[in-house]
Amino acid sequence: MNISFFNGKFLPHNKICISPEDRGFLFADGVYEVVRWYNGFFFDIEGHHARLRRSLRELKIKWGEEDSFPVIAEKLVKMNHLDDKPALVYFQVTRGAAPRSHTFPSPPVNPTIFAFARPFTPESSGKENGISVMLRKELRWGRCDIKSIALLPNTLCFTEAAEQGYGECIFVKDGFITEGSHSNIFFVIDGVLRTHPESESILSGITRKHTINAAMKCGIRVEERAVHEKELLQVSESFITNTSAEITPVIAFGSIPAGNGKPGPLTGQIHKKFREIVESYARR
Ligand code: PDD
């Protein structure tokens, strides 16, 4: 039986009932996190915790027990007997249940907290030879830095991409590449690793942060400077990053090959260093 967390209690997953007036249900008024369990340890749960706090603060959602995030996550892994398996913990906080109104409930109601742990197969498995990505005009809102549960543009575009055989949909805003539907994206141009700077146009990925660190440790020059669509022809390597897939090589942007259309050497080097950083969390 799967055990999940709901409003202070660990319950059988199928016994959880969420109010139809929950603002997450009515307005997508909430935030989430996905943290990865590597057969025995979480990878940078502190980073995910800090991002959750920030998302809550930006949306003015108050959760009095936000310090308990890592404890709940670990308990879910243990209670579901996932200690020695690869797993993901999904964690969601919404503003809570209140009669439908465009203003926030006043006084505030208790937020709804929901979390579950699941065994998973890394999204990158079988993709060692790289993926092709689809490019799409950015159609998301102006605060992509908040890990909001309002993901319709993301799911719409990713589904379209998957149906056409692409491994990710990458958004293009005013000619510049921002990020993927559920990943950040990196490019190698003239030996320099480039990615969109942290801003309201992208989510500050935890994997992105460690990838930048890994590249610098490899002695690779990194520039947080957006890449323009027109520069894609000069790209020698590219890859996407996220919690569930770590680093996945990108070998084409639609009909444009990335470099020679094969995963590149710097990508391999950076991924190797990234794995070392992941393993360092096992010893903390
Ligand atoms: N998504 N950008 C977007 C829009 C994302 O949704 C994600 C992660 C990332 C990468 O963030 P991180 O490295 O912290 O996972 C970037 C998760 C995996 C999801 O929605 O399932």
PDB file of C-alpha atoms and ligand atoms in Angstrom:
ATOM      1  CA  MET A   1       0.000   0.000   0.000  1.00  0.00           C
ATOM      2  CA  ASN A   2       1.390   3.425  -0.929  1.00  0.00           C
ATOM      3  CA  ILE A   3       1.589   5.898   1.914  1.00  0.00           C
ATOM      4  CA  SER A   4       1.401   9.598   1.132  1.00  0.00           C
ATOM      5  CA  PHE A   5       1.395  12.750   3.221  1.00  0.00           C
ATOM      6  CA  PHE A   6      -1.665  14.950   3.499  1.00  0.00           C
ATOM      7  CA  ASN A   7      -2.145  17.900   5.859  1.00  0.00           C
ATOM      8  CA  GLY A   8      -0.019  16.624   8.725  1.00  0.00           C
ATOM      9  CA  LYS A   9      -0.803  12.903   8.366  1.00  0.00           C
ATOM     10  CA  PHE A  10       0.714   9.912   6.608  1.00  0.00           C
ATOM     11  CA  LEU A  11      -2.196   8.098   4.965  1.00  0.00           C
ATOM     12  CA  PRO A  12      -2.833   5.373   2.404  1.00  0.00           C
ATOM     13  CA  HIS A  13      -2.590   7.195  -0.933  1.00  0.00           C
ATOM     14  CA  ASN A  14      -6.105   6.185  -2.013  1.00  0.00           C
ATOM     15  CA  LYS A  15      -7.651   7.499   1.228  1.00  0.00           C
ATOM     16  CA  ILE A  16      -6.645  11.091   0.547  1.00  0.00           C
ATOM     17  CA  CYS A  17      -9.543  13.429  -0.263  1.00  0.00           C
ATOM     18  CA  ILE A  18      -8.951  16.957  -1.456  1.00  0.00           C
ATOM     19  CA  SER A  19     -11.703  19.569  -1.246  1.00  0.00           C
ATOM     20  CA  PRO A  20     -13.283  20.599  -4.563  1.00  0.00           C
ATOM     21  CA  GLU A  21     -12.812  24.154  -3.289  1.00  0.00           C
ATOM     22  CA  ASP A  22      -9.084  23.745  -2.973  1.00  0.00           C
ATOM     23  CA  ARG A  23      -7.475  26.700  -4.708  1.00  0.00           C
ATOM     24  CA  GLY A  24      -4.949  24.373  -6.264  1.00  0.00           C
ATOM     25  CA  PHE A  25      -7.860  22.653  -8.015  1.00  0.00           C
ATOM     26  CA  LEU A  26      -9.740  25.856  -8.890  1.00  0.00           C
ATOM     27  CA  PHE A  27      -6.901  28.255  -9.723  1.00  0.00           C
ATOM     28  CA  ALA A  28      -3.664  26.216  -9.871  1.00  0.00           C
ATOM     29  CA  ASP A  29      -2.858  28.373  -6.834  1.00  0.00           C
ATOM     30  CA  GLY A  30       0.092  26.489  -5.422  1.00  0.00           C
ATOM     31  CA  VAL A  31       3.710  25.429  -5.742  1.00  0.00           C
ATOM     32  CA  TYR A  32       5.594  22.157  -5.906  1.00  0.00           C
ATOM     33  CA  GLU A  33       8.990  20.498  -5.694  1.00  0.00           C
ATOM     34  CA  VAL A  34      10.440  17.256  -7.030  1.00  0.00           C
ATOM     35  CA  VAL A  35      13.455  15.902  -5.164  1.00  0.00           C
ATOM     36  CA  ARG A  36      15.453  12.816  -6.078  1.00  0.00           C
ATOM     37  CA  TRP A  37      16.401   9.973  -3.775  1.00  0.00           C
ATOM     38  CA  TYR A  38      19.531   8.136  -4.953  1.00  0.00           C
ATOM     39  CA  ASN A  39      19.268   4.697  -3.286  1.00  0.00           C
ATOM     40  CA  GLY A  40      20.104   5.987   0.172  1.00  0.00           C
ATOM     41  CA  PHE A  41      20.348   9.791   0.094  1.00  0.00           C
ATOM     42  CA  PHE A  42      18.622  12.884  -1.261  1.00  0.00           C
ATOM     43  CA  PHE A  43      20.459  15.020  -3.772  1.00  0.00           C
ATOM     44  CA  ASP A  44      20.638  18.605  -2.496  1.00  0.00           C
ATOM     45  CA  ILE A  45      17.375  18.554  -0.588  1.00  0.00           C
ATOM     46  CA  GLU A  46      18.547  21.825   1.004  1.00  0.00           C
ATOM     47  CA  GLY A  47      18.469  23.440  -2.453  1.00  0.00           C
ATOM     48  CA  HIS A  48      14.949  22.147  -3.110  1.00  0.00           C
ATOM     49  CA  HIS A  49      13.867  23.283   0.364  1.00  0.00           C
ATOM     50  CA  ALA A  50      15.209  26.793  -0.215  1.00  0.00           C
ATOM     51  CA  ARG A  51      13.460  26.973  -3.597  1.00  0.00           C
ATOM     52  CA  LEU A  52      10.171  25.799  -2.032  1.00  0.00           C
ATOM     53  CA  ARG A  53      10.435  28.520   0.628  1.00  0.00           C
ATOM     54  CA  ARG A  54      11.091  31.108  -2.064  1.00  0.00           C
ATOM     55  CA  SER A  55       8.153  29.958  -4.239  1.00  0.00           C
ATOM     56  CA  LEU A  56       5.840  30.116  -1.186  1.00  0.00           C
ATOM     57  CA  ARG A  57       7.084  33.573  -0.278  1.00  0.00           C
ATOM     58  CA  GLU A  58       6.647  34.899  -3.826  1.00  0.00           C
ATOM     59  CA  LEU A  59       3.024  33.665  -3.884  1.00  0.00           C
ATOM     60  CA  LYS A  60       2.363  34.834  -0.300  1.00  0.00           C
ATOM     61  CA  ILE A  61       1.370  31.332   0.826  1.00  0.00           C
ATOM     62  CA  LYS A  62       2.126  30.774   4.496  1.00  0.00           C
ATOM     63  CA  TRP A  63       2.915  27.276   5.655  1.00  0.00           C
ATOM     64  CA  GLY A  64       3.842  27.403   9.336  1.00  0.00           C
ATOM     65  CA  GLU A  65       5.628  24.043   9.201  1.00  0.00           C
ATOM     66  CA  GLU A  66       7.781  24.571   6.145  1.00  0.00           C
ATOM     67  CA  ASP A  67      10.861  23.432   8.112  1.00  0.00           C
ATOM     68  CA  SER A  68       9.419  19.909   8.100  1.00  0.00           C
ATOM     69  CA  PHE A  69       9.848  19.419   4.322  1.00  0.00           C
ATOM     70  CA  PRO A  70      13.032  17.250   4.523  1.00  0.00           C
ATOM     71  CA  VAL A  71      11.653  15.169   7.420  1.00  0.00           C
ATOM     72  CA  ILE A  72       8.397  14.437   5.582  1.00  0.00           C
ATOM     73  CA  ALA A  73      10.293  13.591   2.387  1.00  0.00           C
ATOM     74  CA  GLU A  74      12.568  11.129   4.175  1.00  0.00           C
ATOM     75  CA  LYS A  75       9.691   9.523   6.085  1.00  0.00           C
ATOM     76  CA  LEU A  76       7.839   8.964   2.808  1.00  0.00           C
ATOM     77  CA  VAL A  77      10.864   7.167   1.352  1.00  0.00           C
ATOM     78  CA  LYS A  78      11.169   4.945   4.428  1.00  0.00           C
ATOM     79  CA  MET A  79       7.439   4.233   4.839  1.00  0.00           C
ATOM     80  CA  ASN A  80       7.219   3.168   1.195  1.00  0.00           C
ATOM     81  CA  HIS A  81      10.316   0.905   1.515  1.00  0.00           C
ATOM     82  CA  LEU A  82      12.244   2.834  -1.117  1.00  0.00           C
ATOM     83  CA  ASP A  83      15.485   3.223   0.885  1.00  0.00           C
ATOM     84  CA  ASP A  84      17.606   1.238  -1.551  1.00  0.00           C
ATOM     85  CA  LYS A  85      15.803   2.194  -4.751  1.00  0.00           C
ATOM     86  CA  PRO A  86      15.886   5.246  -6.988  1.00  0.00           C
ATOM     87  CA  ALA A  87      12.861   7.339  -6.035  1.00  0.00           C
ATOM     88  CA  LEU A  88      11.298  10.753  -6.467  1.00  0.00           C
ATOM     89  CA  VAL A  89       9.444  12.687  -3.813  1.00  0.00           C
ATOM     90  CA  TYR A  90       6.775  15.039  -5.130  1.00  0.00           C
ATOM     91  CA  PHE A  91       5.693  17.796  -2.756  1.00  0.00           C
ATOM     92  CA  GLN A  92       2.874  20.273  -3.296  1.00  0.00           C
ATOM     93  CA  VAL A  93       1.535  23.171  -1.245  1.00  0.00           C
ATOM     94  CA  THR A  94      -1.589  25.041  -2.273  1.00  0.00           C
ATOM     95  CA  ARG A  95      -3.192  28.105  -0.702  1.00  0.00           C
ATOM     96  CA  GLY A  96      -5.901  25.849   0.749  1.00  0.00           C
ATOM     97  CA  ALA A  97      -9.656  25.406   0.399  1.00  0.00           C
ATOM     98  CA  ALA A  98     -11.990  28.406   0.435  1.00  0.00           C
ATOM     99  CA  PRO A  99     -15.129  29.548  -1.435  1.00  0.00           C
ATOM    100  CA  ARG A 100     -14.087  30.467  -4.967  1.00  0.00           C
ATOM    101  CA  SER A 101     -12.971  34.085  -5.197  1.00  0.00           C
ATOM    102  CA  HIS A 102     -10.305  35.906  -7.157  1.00  0.00           C
ATOM    103  CA  THR A 103      -9.042  37.489  -3.942  1.00  0.00           C
ATOM    104  CA  PHE A 104      -6.980  35.376  -1.568  1.00  0.00           C
ATOM    105  CA  PRO A 105      -9.029  34.099   1.401  1.00  0.00           C
ATOM    106  CA  SER A 106      -9.021  36.609   4.246  1.00  0.00           C
ATOM    107  CA  PRO A 107      -8.193  35.672   6.912  1.00  0.00           C
ATOM    108  CA  PRO A 108      -5.901  33.088   5.278  1.00  0.00           C
ATOM    109  CA  VAL A 109      -6.939  29.427   5.468  1.00  0.00           C
ATOM    110  CA  ASN A 110      -4.583  26.530   6.193  1.00  0.00           C
ATOM    111  CA  PRO A 111      -2.594  25.572   3.104  1.00  0.00           C
ATOM    112  CA  THR A 112      -3.082  22.092   1.659  1.00  0.00           C
ATOM    113  CA  ILE A 113       0.055  19.972   1.874  1.00  0.00           C
ATOM    114  CA  PHE A 114       0.327  16.859  -0.245  1.00  0.00           C
ATOM    115  CA  ALA A 115       3.398  14.713  -0.911  1.00  0.00           C
ATOM    116  CA  PHE A 116       4.180  11.267  -2.220  1.00  0.00           C
ATOM    117  CA  ALA A 117       7.249   9.138  -2.922  1.00  0.00           C
ATOM    118  CA  ARG A 118       7.527   6.892  -5.936  1.00  0.00           C
ATOM    119  CA  PRO A 119      10.089   4.518  -7.371  1.00  0.00           C
ATOM    120  CA  PHE A 120      11.173   5.725 -10.789  1.00  0.00           C
ATOM    121  CA  THR A 121      13.301   4.962 -13.787  1.00  0.00           C
ATOM    122  CA  PRO A 122      15.501   7.945 -14.615  1.00  0.00           C
ATOM    123  CA  GLU A 123      13.968   9.842 -17.533  1.00  0.00           C
ATOM    124  CA  SER A 124      17.348   9.805 -19.237  1.00  0.00           C
ATOM    125  CA  SER A 125      17.658   6.018 -19.412  1.00  0.00           C
ATOM    126  CA  GLY A 126      17.858   4.884 -23.024  1.00  0.00           C
ATOM    127  CA  LYS A 127      18.614   8.461 -24.095  1.00  0.00           C
ATOM    128  CA  GLU A 128      22.410   8.202 -23.877  1.00  0.00           C
ATOM    129  CA  ASN A 129      22.603   8.828 -27.634  1.00  0.00           C
ATOM    130  CA  GLY A 130      20.776  12.096 -27.211  1.00  0.00           C
ATOM    131  CA  ILE A 131      17.369  13.545 -27.971  1.00  0.00           C
ATOM    132  CA  SER A 132      15.992  15.935 -30.553  1.00  0.00           C
ATOM    133  CA  VAL A 133      14.037  18.862 -29.163  1.00  0.00           C
ATOM    134  CA  MET A 134      11.180  20.873 -30.599  1.00  0.00           C
ATOM    135  CA  LEU A 135      11.333  24.679 -30.494  1.00  0.00           C
ATOM    136  CA  ARG A 136       8.174  26.623 -29.599  1.00  0.00           C
ATOM    137  CA  LYS A 137       7.332  30.270 -29.035  1.00  0.00           C
ATOM    138  CA  GLU A 138       7.261  30.999 -25.288  1.00  0.00           C
ATOM    139  CA  LEU A 139       3.661  31.014 -24.136  1.00  0.00           C
ATOM    140  CA  ARG A 140       4.094  30.824 -20.356  1.00  0.00           C
ATOM    141  CA  TRP A 141       3.555  33.592 -17.818  1.00  0.00           C
ATOM    142  CA  GLY A 142       6.113  36.165 -16.683  1.00  0.00           C
ATOM    143  CA  ARG A 143       7.158  34.417 -13.433  1.00  0.00           C
ATOM    144  CA  CYS A 144       8.749  31.168 -14.592  1.00  0.00           C
ATOM    145  CA  ASP A 145      11.166  31.504 -11.631  1.00  0.00           C
ATOM    146  CA  ILE A 146       8.337  30.366  -9.311  1.00  0.00           C
ATOM    147  CA  LYS A 147       7.802  26.606  -9.254  1.00  0.00           C
ATOM    148  CA  SER A 148       4.066  26.989  -9.691  1.00  0.00           C
ATOM    149  CA  ILE A 149       1.718  24.064 -10.329  1.00  0.00           C
ATOM    150  CA  ALA A 150       0.175  26.031 -13.233  1.00  0.00           C
ATOM    151  CA  LEU A 151       1.860  23.996 -15.950  1.00  0.00           C
ATOM    152  CA  LEU A 152      -0.638  23.871 -18.793  1.00  0.00           C
ATOM    153  CA  PRO A 153       1.649  25.492 -21.414  1.00  0.00           C
ATOM    154  CA  ASN A 154       4.371  23.063 -20.340  1.00  0.00           C
ATOM    155  CA  THR A 155       2.213  19.941 -20.582  1.00  0.00           C
ATOM    156  CA  LEU A 156       0.547  21.099 -23.803  1.00  0.00           C
ATOM    157  CA  CYS A 157       3.850  21.733 -25.550  1.00  0.00           C
ATOM    158  CA  PHE A 158       5.611  18.673 -24.137  1.00  0.00           C
ATOM    159  CA  THR A 159       2.754  16.403 -25.208  1.00  0.00           C
ATOM    160  CA  GLU A 160       2.913  17.877 -28.710  1.00  0.00           C
ATOM    161  CA  ALA A 161       6.687  17.369 -28.743  1.00  0.00           C
ATOM    162  CA  ALA A 162       6.415  13.762 -27.511  1.00  0.00           C
ATOM    163  CA  GLU A 163       3.720  12.967 -30.080  1.00  0.00           C
ATOM    164  CA  GLN A 164       6.109  14.127 -32.785  1.00  0.00           C
ATOM    165  CA  GLY A 165       8.953  12.011 -31.397  1.00  0.00           C
ATOM    166  CA  TYR A 166      10.882  14.832 -29.681  1.00  0.00           C
ATOM    167  CA  GLY A 167      12.426  14.408 -26.230  1.00  0.00           C
ATOM    168  CA  GLU A 168      11.614  17.923 -24.978  1.00  0.00           C
ATOM    169  CA  CYS A 169       9.984  21.182 -26.018  1.00  0.00           C
ATOM    170  CA  ILE A 170      12.228  24.235 -25.726  1.00  0.00           C
ATOM    171  CA  PHE A 171      10.742  27.711 -25.415  1.00  0.00           C
ATOM    172  CA  VAL A 172      11.951  30.705 -27.422  1.00  0.00           C
ATOM    173  CA  LYS A 173      11.169  34.195 -26.108  1.00  0.00           C
ATOM    174  CA  ASP A 174      11.847  37.187 -28.355  1.00  0.00           C
ATOM    175  CA  GLY A 175      14.308  35.043 -30.320  1.00  0.00           C
ATOM    176  CA  PHE A 176      16.198  33.849 -27.229  1.00  0.00           C
ATOM    177  CA  ILE A 177      16.118  30.283 -25.885  1.00  0.00           C
ATOM    178  CA  THR A 178      14.784  30.256 -22.324  1.00  0.00           C
ATOM    179  CA  GLU A 179      14.366  26.646 -21.101  1.00  0.00           C
ATOM    180  CA  GLY A 180      12.452  23.442 -21.664  1.00  0.00           C
ATOM    181  CA  SER A 181       8.953  22.423 -20.572  1.00  0.00           C
ATOM    182  CA  HIS A 182      10.529  20.642 -17.589  1.00  0.00           C
ATOM    183  CA  SER A 183      14.261  21.218 -17.939  1.00  0.00           C
ATOM    184  CA  ASN A 184      16.956  23.854 -18.343  1.00  0.00           C
ATOM    185  CA  ILE A 185      19.085  23.889 -21.477  1.00  0.00           C
ATOM    186  CA  PHE A 186      22.803  24.421 -22.101  1.00  0.00           C
ATOM    187  CA  PHE A 187      24.815  25.023 -25.285  1.00  0.00           C
ATOM    188  CA  VAL A 188      28.491  24.882 -26.179  1.00  0.00           C
ATOM    189  CA  ILE A 189      29.477  27.653 -28.599  1.00  0.00           C
ATOM    190  CA  ASP A 190      33.166  28.293 -29.354  1.00  0.00           C
ATOM    191  CA  GLY A 191      34.130  26.093 -26.391  1.00  0.00           C
ATOM    192  CA  VAL A 192      32.093  28.183 -23.936  1.00  0.00           C
ATOM    193  CA  LEU A 193      29.169  26.644 -22.027  1.00  0.00           C
ATOM    194  CA  ARG A 194      26.162  28.963 -22.196  1.00  0.00           C
ATOM    195  CA  THR A 195      22.762  28.944 -20.549  1.00  0.00           C
ATOM    196  CA  HIS A 196      20.026  31.501 -19.910  1.00  0.00           C
ATOM    197  CA  PRO A 197      20.803  33.626 -16.819  1.00  0.00           C
ATOM    198  CA  GLU A 198      18.656  33.300 -13.705  1.00  0.00           C
ATOM    199  CA  SER A 199      15.687  35.606 -14.185  1.00  0.00           C
ATOM    200  CA  GLU A 200      11.901  35.578 -14.196  1.00  0.00           C
ATOM    201  CA  SER A 201      12.057  33.794 -17.577  1.00  0.00           C
ATOM    202  CA  ILE A 202      13.395  30.480 -16.247  1.00  0.00           C
ATOM    203  CA  LEU A 203      13.226  28.188 -13.261  1.00  0.00           C
ATOM    204  CA  SER A 204      16.521  28.192 -11.365  1.00  0.00           C
ATOM    205  CA  GLY A 205      17.077  24.459 -11.678  1.00  0.00           C
ATOM    206  CA  ILE A 206      18.917  22.648  -8.903  1.00  0.00           C
ATOM    207  CA  THR A 207      20.529  20.476 -11.597  1.00  0.00           C
ATOM    208  CA  ARG A 208      21.416  23.640 -13.557  1.00  0.00           C
ATOM    209  CA  LYS A 209      23.259  25.057 -10.527  1.00  0.00           C
ATOM    210  CA  HIS A 210      25.303  21.875 -10.012  1.00  0.00           C
ATOM    211  CA  THR A 211      25.943  21.531 -13.749  1.00  0.00           C
ATOM    212  CA  ILE A 212      27.478  25.017 -13.840  1.00  0.00           C
ATOM    213  CA  ASN A 213      29.586  24.059 -10.851  1.00  0.00           C
ATOM    214  CA  ALA A 214      30.637  20.770 -12.488  1.00  0.00           C
ATOM    215  CA  ALA A 215      31.616  22.544 -15.723  1.00  0.00           C
ATOM    216  CA  MET A 216      33.712  25.082 -13.831  1.00  0.00           C
ATOM    217  CA  LYS A 217      35.429  22.249 -11.948  1.00  0.00           C
ATOM    218  CA  CYS A 218      36.275  20.759 -15.369  1.00  0.00           C
ATOM    219  CA  GLY A 219      37.933  24.062 -16.311  1.00  0.00           C
ATOM    220  CA  ILE A 220      35.231  24.903 -18.860  1.00  0.00           C
ATOM    221  CA  ARG A 221      34.311  28.565 -19.261  1.00  0.00           C
ATOM    222  CA  VAL A 222      30.667  29.175 -18.360  1.00  0.00           C
ATOM    223  CA  GLU A 223      28.588  32.174 -19.390  1.00  0.00           C
ATOM    224  CA  GLU A 224      25.071  32.709 -18.102  1.00  0.00           C
ATOM    225  CA  ARG A 225      24.031  34.525 -21.273  1.00  0.00           C
ATOM    226  CA  ALA A 226      20.986  33.615 -23.356  1.00  0.00           C
ATOM    227  CA  VAL A 227      21.517  31.988 -26.729  1.00  0.00           C
ATOM    228  CA  HIS A 228      19.671  33.452 -29.714  1.00  0.00           C
ATOM    229  CA  GLU A 229      17.935  31.175 -32.207  1.00  0.00           C
ATOM    230  CA  LYS A 230      20.293  32.484 -34.866  1.00  0.00           C
ATOM    231  CA  GLU A 231      23.259  31.109 -32.901  1.00  0.00           C
ATOM    232  CA  LEU A 232      21.972  27.525 -33.050  1.00  0.00           C
ATOM    233  CA  LEU A 233      23.962  26.900 -36.230  1.00  0.00           C
ATOM    234  CA  GLN A 234      27.163  27.591 -34.260  1.00  0.00           C
ATOM    235  CA  VAL A 235      26.322  25.191 -31.427  1.00  0.00           C
ATOM    236  CA  SER A 236      28.790  22.317 -31.138  1.00  0.00           C
ATOM    237  CA  GLU A 237      27.051  20.556 -28.206  1.00  0.00           C
ATOM    238  CA  SER A 238      23.891  20.922 -26.195  1.00  0.00           C
ATOM    239  CA  PHE A 239      22.135  19.225 -23.305  1.00  0.00           C
ATOM    240  CA  ILE A 240      19.153  19.610 -21.002  1.00  0.00           C
ATOM    241  CA  THR A 241      19.181  19.243 -17.221  1.00  0.00           C
ATOM    242  CA  ASN A 242      16.606  18.310 -14.624  1.00  0.00           C
ATOM    243  CA  THR A 243      16.146  16.313 -11.441  1.00  0.00           C
ATOM    244  CA  SER A 244      14.735  13.221 -13.079  1.00  0.00           C
ATOM    245  CA  ALA A 245      17.168  13.011 -16.009  1.00  0.00           C
ATOM    246  CA  GLU A 246      20.344  14.761 -14.737  1.00  0.00           C
ATOM    247  CA  ILE A 247      22.099  15.656 -18.013  1.00  0.00           C
ATOM    248  CA  THR A 248      20.634  14.484 -21.345  1.00  0.00           C
ATOM    249  CA  PRO A 249      22.464  15.285 -24.600  1.00  0.00           C
ATOM    250  CA  VAL A 250      20.535  17.203 -27.265  1.00  0.00           C
ATOM    251  CA  ILE A 251      21.503  16.243 -30.814  1.00  0.00           C
ATOM    252  CA  ALA A 252      19.070  18.389 -32.843  1.00  0.00           C
ATOM    253  CA  PHE A 253      16.803  21.424 -32.549  1.00  0.00           C
ATOM    254  CA  GLY A 254      13.992  20.538 -34.940  1.00  0.00           C
ATOM    255  CA  SER A 255      15.749  20.113 -38.285  1.00  0.00           C
ATOM    256  CA  ILE A 256      18.976  21.839 -37.117  1.00  0.00           C
ATOM    257  CA  PRO A 257      21.630  19.370 -35.887  1.00  0.00           C
ATOM    258  CA  ALA A 258      23.496  20.281 -32.699  1.00  0.00           C
ATOM    259  CA  GLY A 259      27.115  20.203 -33.854  1.00  0.00           C
ATOM    260  CA  ASN A 260      27.774  16.884 -35.575  1.00  0.00           C
ATOM    261  CA  GLY A 261      24.461  15.479 -34.302  1.00  0.00           C
ATOM    262  CA  LYS A 262      26.079  13.307 -31.624  1.00  0.00           C
ATOM    263  CA  PRO A 263      26.525  13.773 -27.848  1.00  0.00           C
ATOM    264  CA  GLY A 264      29.642  15.897 -27.408  1.00  0.00           C
ATOM    265  CA  PRO A 265      32.811  15.366 -25.347  1.00  0.00           C
ATOM    266  CA  LEU A 266      32.267  18.323 -22.992  1.00  0.00           C
ATOM    267  CA  THR A 267      28.779  17.028 -22.207  1.00  0.00           C
ATOM    268  CA  GLY A 268      30.292  13.676 -21.190  1.00  0.00           C
ATOM    269  CA  GLN A 269      32.990  15.355 -19.089  1.00  0.00           C
ATOM    270  CA  ILE A 270      30.487  17.608 -17.311  1.00  0.00           C
ATOM    271  CA  HIS A 271      28.127  14.710 -16.643  1.00  0.00           C
ATOM    272  CA  LYS A 272      30.944  12.660 -15.122  1.00  0.00           C
ATOM    273  CA  LYS A 273      31.848  15.535 -12.776  1.00  0.00           C
ATOM    274  CA  PHE A 274      28.160  16.065 -12.002  1.00  0.00           C
ATOM    275  CA  ARG A 275      27.890  12.397 -10.918  1.00  0.00           C
ATOM    276  CA  GLU A 276      30.817  12.954  -8.540  1.00  0.00           C
ATOM    277  CA  ILE A 277      28.958  15.911  -7.023  1.00  0.00           C
ATOM    278  CA  VAL A 278      25.835  13.736  -6.638  1.00  0.00           C
ATOM    279  CA  GLU A 279      27.860  10.986  -4.925  1.00  0.00           C
ATOM    280  CA  SER A 280      29.373  13.530  -2.525  1.00  0.00           C
ATOM    281  CA  TYR A 281      25.872  13.895  -1.021  1.00  0.00           C
ATOM    282  CA  ALA A 282      25.974  10.205   0.007  1.00  0.00           C
ATOM    283  CA  ARG A 283      28.801  11.016   2.420  1.00  0.00           C
ATOM    284  CA  ARG A 284      27.217  14.037   4.147  1.00  0.00           C
TER     285      ARG A 284
HETATM  286  N1  PDD B   1      10.889  20.032 -13.485  1.00  0.00           N
HETATM  287  N2  PDD B   1      12.651  24.221 -15.764  1.00  0.00           N
HETATM  288  C1  PDD B   1      11.389  23.768 -15.601  1.00  0.00           C
HETATM  289  C2  PDD B   1      10.268  24.514 -16.248  1.00  0.00           C
HETATM  290  C3  PDD B   1      11.141  22.625 -14.809  1.00  0.00           C
HETATM  291  O1  PDD B   1       9.883  22.197 -14.625  1.00  0.00           O
HETATM  292  C4  PDD B   1      12.245  21.943 -14.238  1.00  0.00           C
HETATM  293  C5  PDD B   1      12.065  20.721 -13.376  1.00  0.00           C
HETATM  294  C6  PDD B   1      13.547  22.440 -14.450  1.00  0.00           C
HETATM  295  C7  PDD B   1      14.759  21.791 -13.837  1.00  0.00           C
HETATM  296  O2  PDD B   1      14.775  21.980 -12.442  1.00  0.00           O
HETATM  297  P1  PDD B   1      15.548  20.955 -11.481  1.00  0.00           P
HETATM  298  O3  PDD B   1      16.931  20.788 -12.018  1.00  0.00           O
HETATM  299  O4  PDD B   1      15.537  21.624 -10.160  1.00  0.00           O
HETATM  300  O5  PDD B   1      14.749  19.693 -11.531  1.00  0.00           O
HETATM  301  C8  PDD B   1      13.703  23.594 -15.209  1.00  0.00           C
HETATM  302  C9  PDD B   1      10.602  18.888 -12.626  1.00  0.00           C
HETATM  303  C10 PDD B   1      11.600  17.809 -12.743  1.00  0.00           C
HETATM  304  C11 PDD B   1       9.172  18.439 -12.855  1.00  0.00           C
HETATM  305  O6  PDD B   1       8.348  19.300 -13.129  1.00  0.00           O
HETATM  306  O7  PDD B   1       8.891  17.255 -12.740  1.00  0.00           O
END
